[in-house]
Amino acid sequence: GESVGLHLPTLSVQEGDNSIINCAYSNSASDYFIWYKQESGKGPQFIIDIRSNMDKRQGQRVTVLLNKTVKHLSLQIAATQPGDSAVYFCAENQGAAGNKLTFGGGTRVLVKP
Amino acid sequence: GAVVSQHPSWVICKSGTSVKIECRSLDFQATTMFWYRQFPKQSLMLMATSNEGSKATYEQGVEKDKFLINHASLTLSTLTVTSAHPEDSSFYICSARGGRTGFLGQFFGPGTRLTVL
């Protein structure tokens, strides 16, 4: 079946640098995407979302880019902080399947002081 | 806003017993609630979708008689793991949709760590 996947399982970044987390998706019918952050032992926390009719959306220190041509999604974190250390998941909304979310495999971000 | 709670946060039980996990939307009415399980260092796997007042829809491979879901109100859904076995040990996470107009995403609870001895 179709799924959402990630290129990098672990990303180490120096505190203060920018982080880029990538995600590939295969369901061309997906109309909505979300990035979640999950800290150890906790539930996922919403970061930012983007609809398929957009290619960029910005939040506080985060930017999501959507490239529908190559089915690629990325999350950029500016000035990465120790508190950003977590696992990040992209999720793809399947509107035709009852608006269920399909999660990617996750990328662990480790922020080095 | 859009806070989802789960209870208990962790539970240890003996093999063969049943365990109930509660999921509540604290400050909004959830039109739909979802149950996921997550094994260590893995992603979230959807188990079932639950709408208030109707039967849950289970994903392929999930035993509905083993994982009983009840969605009695717009703020409460429960997952009961019946006759639990060690292989059911996992991190169970619920989520809820609603509370924000136009938001198709889900708000997640903090999760419940189940350990079956």
CSV table of C-alpha atoms in Angstrom, one decimal:
chain,number,residue,atom,x,y,z
A,1,GLY,CA,0.0,0.0,0.0
A,2,GLU,CA,1.0,3.6,-0.2
A,3,SER,CA,2.8,5.1,2.7
A,4,VAL,CA,4.7,8.1,4.0
A,5,GLY,CA,8.4,7.6,4.6
A,6,LEU,CA,11.4,9.6,5.7
A,7,HIS,CA,14.9,9.8,4.2
A,8,LEU,CA,17.0,10.2,7.5
A,9,PRO,CA,16.3,8.3,10.6
A,10,THR,CA,18.6,10.4,12.8
A,11,LEU,CA,19.7,14.0,12.5
A,12,SER,CA,22.4,15.6,14.7
A,13,VAL,CA,22.5,19.3,14.7
A,14,GLN,CA,24.5,22.0,16.6
A,15,GLU,CA,22.5,24.2,18.9
A,16,GLY,CA,21.7,27.4,17.0
A,17,ASP,CA,21.9,25.9,13.6
A,18,ASN,CA,18.9,25.3,11.3
A,19,SER,CA,17.5,21.8,11.0
A,20,ILE,CA,15.8,20.3,8.0
A,21,ILE,CA,13.8,17.1,8.2
A,22,ASN,CA,12.6,15.5,5.0
A,23,CYS,CA,9.6,13.3,4.2
A,24,ALA,CA,8.5,11.5,1.1
A,25,TYR,CA,5.0,10.5,0.4
A,26,SER,CA,3.5,8.3,-2.2
A,27,ASN,CA,-0.2,9.0,-2.2
A,28,SER,CA,-0.8,11.7,-4.8
A,29,ALA,CA,-4.4,12.1,-3.6
A,30,SER,CA,-3.3,13.3,-0.1
A,31,ASP,CA,-4.7,16.7,0.5
A,32,TYR,CA,-3.3,17.7,3.9
A,33,PHE,CA,-0.1,17.1,5.8
A,34,ILE,CA,1.0,17.6,9.4
A,35,TRP,CA,4.3,17.6,11.3
A,36,TYR,CA,4.3,16.2,14.8
A,37,LYS,CA,6.9,16.3,17.5
A,38,GLN,CA,7.2,13.4,20.0
A,39,GLU,CA,9.3,13.5,23.0
A,40,SER,CA,10.2,10.3,24.8
A,41,GLY,CA,7.3,8.7,26.6
A,42,LYS,CA,4.8,11.3,25.4
A,43,GLY,CA,2.2,11.7,22.8
A,44,PRO,CA,2.8,13.5,19.5
A,45,GLN,CA,2.5,17.3,19.6
A,46,PHE,CA,1.2,19.3,16.7
A,47,ILE,CA,3.8,21.5,15.1
A,48,ILE,CA,2.5,22.8,11.8
A,49,ASP,CA,0.2,21.7,9.0
A,50,ILE,CA,-0.2,22.5,5.3
A,51,ARG,CA,-2.8,21.9,2.7
A,52,SER,CA,-2.1,20.5,-0.7
A,53,ASN,CA,-3.0,23.8,-2.4
A,54,MET,CA,0.0,25.5,-0.7
A,55,ASP,CA,3.7,25.0,-1.1
A,56,LYS,CA,4.9,26.8,2.0
A,57,ARG,CA,3.7,27.7,5.4
A,58,GLN,CA,5.5,29.4,8.3
A,59,GLY,CA,5.1,29.2,12.0
A,60,GLN,CA,7.1,30.2,14.9
A,61,ARG,CA,10.7,29.1,14.1
A,62,VAL,CA,9.3,26.4,11.8
A,63,THR,CA,8.6,26.3,8.1
A,64,VAL,CA,6.9,23.5,6.1
A,65,LEU,CA,7.6,23.1,2.4
A,66,LEU,CA,5.5,21.0,0.1
A,67,ASN,CA,6.6,19.9,-3.3
A,68,LYS,CA,3.8,18.0,-4.9
A,69,THR,CA,5.7,17.4,-8.1
A,70,VAL,CA,8.2,15.1,-6.4
A,71,LYS,CA,5.9,14.3,-3.4
A,72,HIS,CA,8.2,15.7,-0.9
A,73,LEU,CA,7.6,17.4,2.4
A,74,SER,CA,10.1,19.1,4.7
A,75,LEU,CA,10.2,20.7,8.1
A,76,GLN,CA,12.7,23.5,8.7
A,77,ILE,CA,13.5,24.5,12.3
A,78,ALA,CA,15.3,27.7,12.7
A,79,ALA,CA,17.9,28.2,15.4
A,80,THR,CA,17.5,24.7,16.8
A,81,GLN,CA,17.4,24.6,20.6
A,82,PRO,CA,18.0,21.7,23.0
A,83,GLY,CA,14.3,21.5,23.6
A,84,ASP,CA,13.8,20.6,20.0
A,85,SER,CA,15.4,17.2,20.6
A,86,ALA,CA,12.7,14.7,19.8
A,87,VAL,CA,11.4,12.4,17.1
A,88,TYR,CA,9.5,14.2,14.3
A,89,PHE,CA,6.8,12.5,12.3
A,90,CYS,CA,5.2,13.7,9.1
A,91,ALA,CA,1.6,12.6,8.7
A,92,GLU,CA,-0.5,12.4,5.5
A,93,ASN,CA,-4.2,12.9,5.6
A,94,GLN,CA,-6.2,10.5,3.5
A,95,GLY,CA,-9.4,12.4,2.9
A,96,ALA,CA,-10.9,9.7,0.8
A,97,ALA,CA,-10.4,7.2,3.5
A,98,GLY,CA,-12.3,9.1,6.2
A,99,ASN,CA,-9.6,11.6,7.0
A,100,LYS,CA,-7.3,9.1,8.6
A,101,LEU,CA,-3.6,10.0,9.2
A,102,THR,CA,-0.8,7.8,7.9
A,103,PHE,CA,2.5,8.4,9.8
A,104,GLY,CA,6.0,8.3,8.4
A,105,GLY,CA,8.7,6.4,10.1
A,106,GLY,CA,10.0,9.3,12.1
A,107,THR,CA,13.3,11.2,12.3
A,108,ARG,CA,15.2,11.6,15.6
A,109,VAL,CA,16.7,15.1,16.0
A,110,LEU,CA,19.6,15.3,18.5
A,111,VAL,CA,20.7,18.8,19.4
A,112,LYS,CA,24.3,19.1,20.5
A,113,PRO,CA,25.1,21.9,22.9
B,1,GLY,CA,-7.1,24.6,24.0
B,2,ALA,CA,-7.6,21.2,22.4
B,3,VAL,CA,-6.3,19.1,25.2
B,4,VAL,CA,-6.6,15.3,25.2
B,5,SER,CA,-6.0,13.3,28.4
B,6,GLN,CA,-5.5,9.6,28.9
B,7,HIS,CA,-5.8,7.5,32.0
B,8,PRO,CA,-3.9,5.7,33.2
B,9,SER,CA,-0.5,6.9,32.1
B,10,TRP,CA,0.9,3.4,32.7
B,11,VAL,CA,-0.4,0.1,33.8
B,12,ILE,CA,1.1,-3.3,34.6
B,13,CYS,CA,-1.1,-6.3,34.5
B,14,LYS,CA,-1.0,-10.1,34.6
B,15,SER,CA,-1.4,-12.1,31.5
B,16,GLY,CA,-5.1,-13.0,30.9
B,17,THR,CA,-6.5,-10.0,32.5
B,18,SER,CA,-8.3,-7.1,30.9
B,19,VAL,CA,-7.2,-3.5,30.9
B,20,LYS,CA,-9.3,-0.3,30.2
B,21,ILE,CA,-7.7,2.9,28.9
B,22,GLU,CA,-9.7,6.1,28.9
B,23,CYS,CA,-9.3,9.0,26.5
B,24,ARG,CA,-10.9,12.3,27.1
B,25,SER,CA,-11.1,15.6,25.2
B,26,LEU,CA,-11.0,18.1,28.0
B,27,ASP,CA,-12.0,21.4,26.4
B,28,PHE,CA,-13.7,20.4,23.1
B,29,GLN,CA,-16.1,18.0,21.7
B,30,ALA,CA,-14.4,15.3,19.6
B,31,THR,CA,-16.3,14.3,16.6
B,32,THR,CA,-13.9,11.4,16.0
B,33,MET,CA,-11.4,9.7,18.2
B,34,PHE,CA,-8.6,7.4,17.1
B,35,TRP,CA,-6.6,4.7,18.8
B,36,TYR,CA,-2.9,4.0,18.0
B,37,ARG,CA,-0.3,1.7,19.3
B,38,GLN,CA,3.4,2.4,19.1
B,39,PHE,CA,6.2,-0.1,19.6
B,40,PRO,CA,9.7,1.2,20.8
B,41,LYS,CA,11.5,3.2,18.1
B,42,GLN,CA,8.6,2.8,15.7
B,43,SER,CA,6.0,4.9,14.2
B,44,LEU,CA,2.3,5.1,15.2
B,45,MET,CA,0.0,2.5,13.8
B,46,LEU,CA,-3.6,3.2,13.7
B,47,MET,CA,-5.8,0.6,15.3
B,48,ALA,CA,-9.3,2.0,15.0
B,49,THR,CA,-11.4,5.0,14.3
B,50,SER,CA,-14.2,5.8,16.7
B,51,ASN,CA,-17.2,8.0,16.2
B,52,GLU,CA,-19.5,8.9,19.0
B,53,GLY,CA,-22.5,6.6,19.2
B,54,SER,CA,-21.5,4.2,16.5
B,55,LYS,CA,-19.3,1.2,16.3
B,56,ALA,CA,-15.6,1.6,15.8
B,57,THR,CA,-13.9,0.9,12.5
B,58,TYR,CA,-10.9,-1.3,12.9
B,59,GLU,CA,-7.8,-1.4,10.7
B,60,GLN,CA,-6.9,-4.5,8.9
B,61,GLY,CA,-5.3,-7.0,11.2
B,62,VAL,CA,-6.6,-5.5,14.4
B,63,GLU,CA,-8.9,-7.9,16.4
B,64,LYS,CA,-12.0,-6.1,17.3
B,65,ASP,CA,-12.9,-8.7,20.0
B,66,LYS,CA,-9.6,-8.2,21.7
B,67,PHE,CA,-9.5,-4.4,21.5
B,68,LEU,CA,-12.9,-3.2,22.5
B,69,ILE,CA,-13.6,0.4,21.8
B,70,ASN,CA,-16.5,2.3,23.3
B,71,HIS,CA,-17.2,5.9,22.4
B,72,ALA,CA,-20.1,6.8,24.7
B,73,SER,CA,-19.9,10.6,24.5
B,74,LEU,CA,-18.3,13.4,22.5
B,75,THR,CA,-15.6,13.7,25.1
B,76,LEU,CA,-14.8,10.1,26.1
B,77,SER,CA,-13.6,7.0,24.3
B,78,THR,CA,-12.3,3.8,26.0
B,79,LEU,CA,-10.1,1.0,24.8
B,80,THR,CA,-10.2,-2.3,26.6
B,81,VAL,CA,-7.5,-4.8,25.9
B,82,THR,CA,-9.1,-8.1,26.7
B,83,SER,CA,-7.2,-11.2,27.9
B,84,ALA,CA,-4.0,-9.3,27.6
B,85,HIS,CA,-0.8,-11.2,26.7
B,86,PRO,CA,2.8,-10.1,26.8
B,87,GLU,CA,2.8,-9.3,23.1
B,88,ASP,CA,0.1,-6.7,23.8
B,89,SER,CA,2.7,-4.7,25.8
B,90,SER,CA,3.0,-1.4,24.0
B,91,PHE,CA,2.4,2.3,24.1
B,92,TYR,CA,-1.2,3.1,23.4
B,93,ILE,CA,-2.1,6.6,22.2
B,94,CYS,CA,-5.4,8.1,21.5
B,95,SER,CA,-6.2,11.2,19.5
B,96,ALA,CA,-9.2,13.3,18.8
B,97,ARG,CA,-10.4,15.5,16.0
B,98,GLY,CA,-12.6,18.6,16.6
B,99,GLY,CA,-12.2,21.8,18.5
B,100,ARG,CA,-10.8,23.8,15.7
B,101,THR,CA,-12.7,24.7,12.6
B,102,GLY,CA,-11.0,23.6,9.4
B,103,PHE,CA,-8.3,21.6,11.2
B,104,LEU,CA,-8.2,18.1,9.7
B,105,GLY,CA,-5.5,17.0,12.1
B,106,GLN,CA,-5.7,15.3,15.4
B,107,PHE,CA,-4.8,16.2,18.9
B,108,PHE,CA,-3.0,13.5,20.8
B,109,GLY,CA,-3.2,12.3,24.3
B,110,PRO,CA,0.0,11.6,26.4
B,111,GLY,CA,-0.2,7.9,25.9
B,112,THR,CA,-0.6,4.8,28.1
B,113,ARG,CA,2.3,2.4,28.6
B,114,LEU,CA,0.9,-1.1,29.0
B,115,THR,CA,3.1,-3.9,30.3
B,116,VAL,CA,1.7,-7.4,30.4
B,117,LEU,CA,3.6,-9.8,32.6
